[in-house]
Amino acid sequence: MSNIVDEVLAANKSYVQGFGKKGDLALPPARGFAILTCMDARLDPAKYAGLAEGDAHVIRNAGGRATDDAIRSLVISHKLLGTKEWFVIHHTNCGMELFSDEVIADLLEDDLATALFDGKKWSNPHHQGGHAAGHFIKWHTIKNQETSVEQDVRRIREHPLVPANVPIHGYVYDVKTGRLNEVKAATEAGKAAA
Ligand SMILES: [Zn+2]
């Protein structure tokens, strides 16, 4: 059995002890912006972008992609909670570059257990109980980070529910240095209309 639940609850206990006045925070993000980024465990938007509780919305999924659901959150973020500026932040060495839709669907069809990666190819440790449902999912994999950031900024910019006055900035986070590097073509595409 894992101790994960115990560890999480112990950490939460000490968090509660230092919670202070955070119970008084307003619901809308105080600094008025939102970040769409990858779920990668090495990325901590609160740290890399200097956020405290109550500051900003952070929307995360595999790749930080502008999926329908990410756009749903961004639209709520602006329309109901007042954010005025958005960031799309992908990163170097993203796991989403390591497979294609066909690869993950084939792996899942063969077996649901965690696959192995040898640096080049994925394989299943055993072969039972898989399902073909993965062939019906668009996995939003990434071939090139700068391209994916630009695609996603463009998709958000052109969405009919996104107002033209919300600027969308595109960046790639470098997992080796922690630095945010701007994708100029993305930020250009995401510029707000005057
Ligand atoms: Zn990633």
mmCIF file of N, CA and C in Angstrom, residues 13 17 19 103 115 122 125 154 156 160 166 171-172 177 183-184 188 193:
data_model
loop_
_atom_site.group_PDB
_atom_site.id
_atom_site.type_symbol
_atom_site.label_atom_id
_atom_site.label_comp_id
_atom_site.label_asym_id
_atom_site.label_seq_id
_atom_site.Cartn_x
_atom_site.Cartn_y
_atom_site.Cartn_z
ATOM 1 N N LYS A 13 -2.305 19.322 6.714
ATOM 2 C CA LYS A 13 -2.418 19.753 8.105
ATOM 3 C C LYS A 13 -1.500 20.953 8.369
ATOM 4 N N GLN A 17 -2.417 25.051 9.162
ATOM 5 C CA GLN A 17 -1.863 25.798 10.307
ATOM 6 C C GLN A 17 -1.346 27.176 9.893
ATOM 7 N N PHE A 19 -2.524 28.877 7.270
ATOM 8 C CA PHE A 19 -3.487 29.390 6.279
ATOM 9 C C PHE A 19 -3.763 30.879 6.440
ATOM 10 N N VAL A 103 -0.021 5.573 -31.758
ATOM 11 C CA VAL A 103 0.794 4.827 -30.796
ATOM 12 C C VAL A 103 0.034 4.603 -29.493
ATOM 13 N N ALA A 115 2.710 1.775 -19.719
ATOM 14 C CA ALA A 115 3.638 1.299 -20.750
ATOM 15 C C ALA A 115 5.071 1.691 -20.402
ATOM 16 N N TRP A 122 7.630 2.859 -27.288
ATOM 17 C CA TRP A 122 6.788 2.417 -26.176
ATOM 18 C C TRP A 122 6.470 0.940 -26.332
ATOM 19 N N PRO A 125 4.116 -3.950 -20.811
ATOM 20 C CA PRO A 125 4.767 -5.010 -20.024
ATOM 21 C C PRO A 125 4.016 -6.334 -20.155
ATOM 22 N N ARG A 154 -3.632 30.741 -31.654
ATOM 23 C CA ARG A 154 -4.515 31.054 -32.792
ATOM 24 C C ARG A 154 -5.918 30.487 -32.577
ATOM 25 N N ILE A 156 -7.459 29.819 -29.797
ATOM 26 C CA ILE A 156 -8.179 30.581 -28.771
ATOM 27 C C ILE A 156 -8.590 31.941 -29.343
ATOM 28 N N PRO A 160 -15.131 31.954 -31.352
ATOM 29 C CA PRO A 160 -16.196 32.971 -31.352
ATOM 30 C C PRO A 160 -16.573 33.481 -29.965
ATOM 31 N N VAL A 166 -8.905 40.614 -25.409
ATOM 32 C CA VAL A 166 -8.097 39.836 -24.466
ATOM 33 C C VAL A 166 -6.795 39.432 -25.152
ATOM 34 N N TYR A 171 4.306 31.259 -24.759
ATOM 35 C CA TYR A 171 5.646 31.014 -24.218
ATOM 36 C C TYR A 171 5.968 29.531 -24.185
ATOM 37 N N VAL A 172 7.269 29.224 -24.225
ATOM 38 C CA VAL A 172 7.751 27.861 -23.971
ATOM 39 C C VAL A 172 8.621 27.920 -22.719
ATOM 40 N N THR A 177 16.194 25.243 -17.378
ATOM 41 C CA THR A 177 16.591 26.508 -16.739
ATOM 42 C C THR A 177 15.458 27.173 -15.952
ATOM 43 N N VAL A 183 7.237 32.913 -27.582
ATOM 44 C CA VAL A 183 7.071 32.489 -28.975
ATOM 45 C C VAL A 183 6.461 33.690 -29.691
ATOM 46 N N LYS A 184 7.332 34.451 -30.364
ATOM 47 C CA LYS A 184 6.897 35.757 -30.887
ATOM 48 C C LYS A 184 5.724 35.639 -31.854
ATOM 49 N N GLU A 188 2.205 37.459 -31.321
ATOM 50 C CA GLU A 188 1.732 38.312 -32.425
ATOM 51 C C GLU A 188 0.321 37.894 -32.838
ATOM 52 N N ALA A 193 -7.138 43.203 -30.259
ATOM 53 C CA ALA A 193 -7.518 44.258 -31.187
ATOM 54 C C ALA A 193 -7.590 45.559 -30.405
#
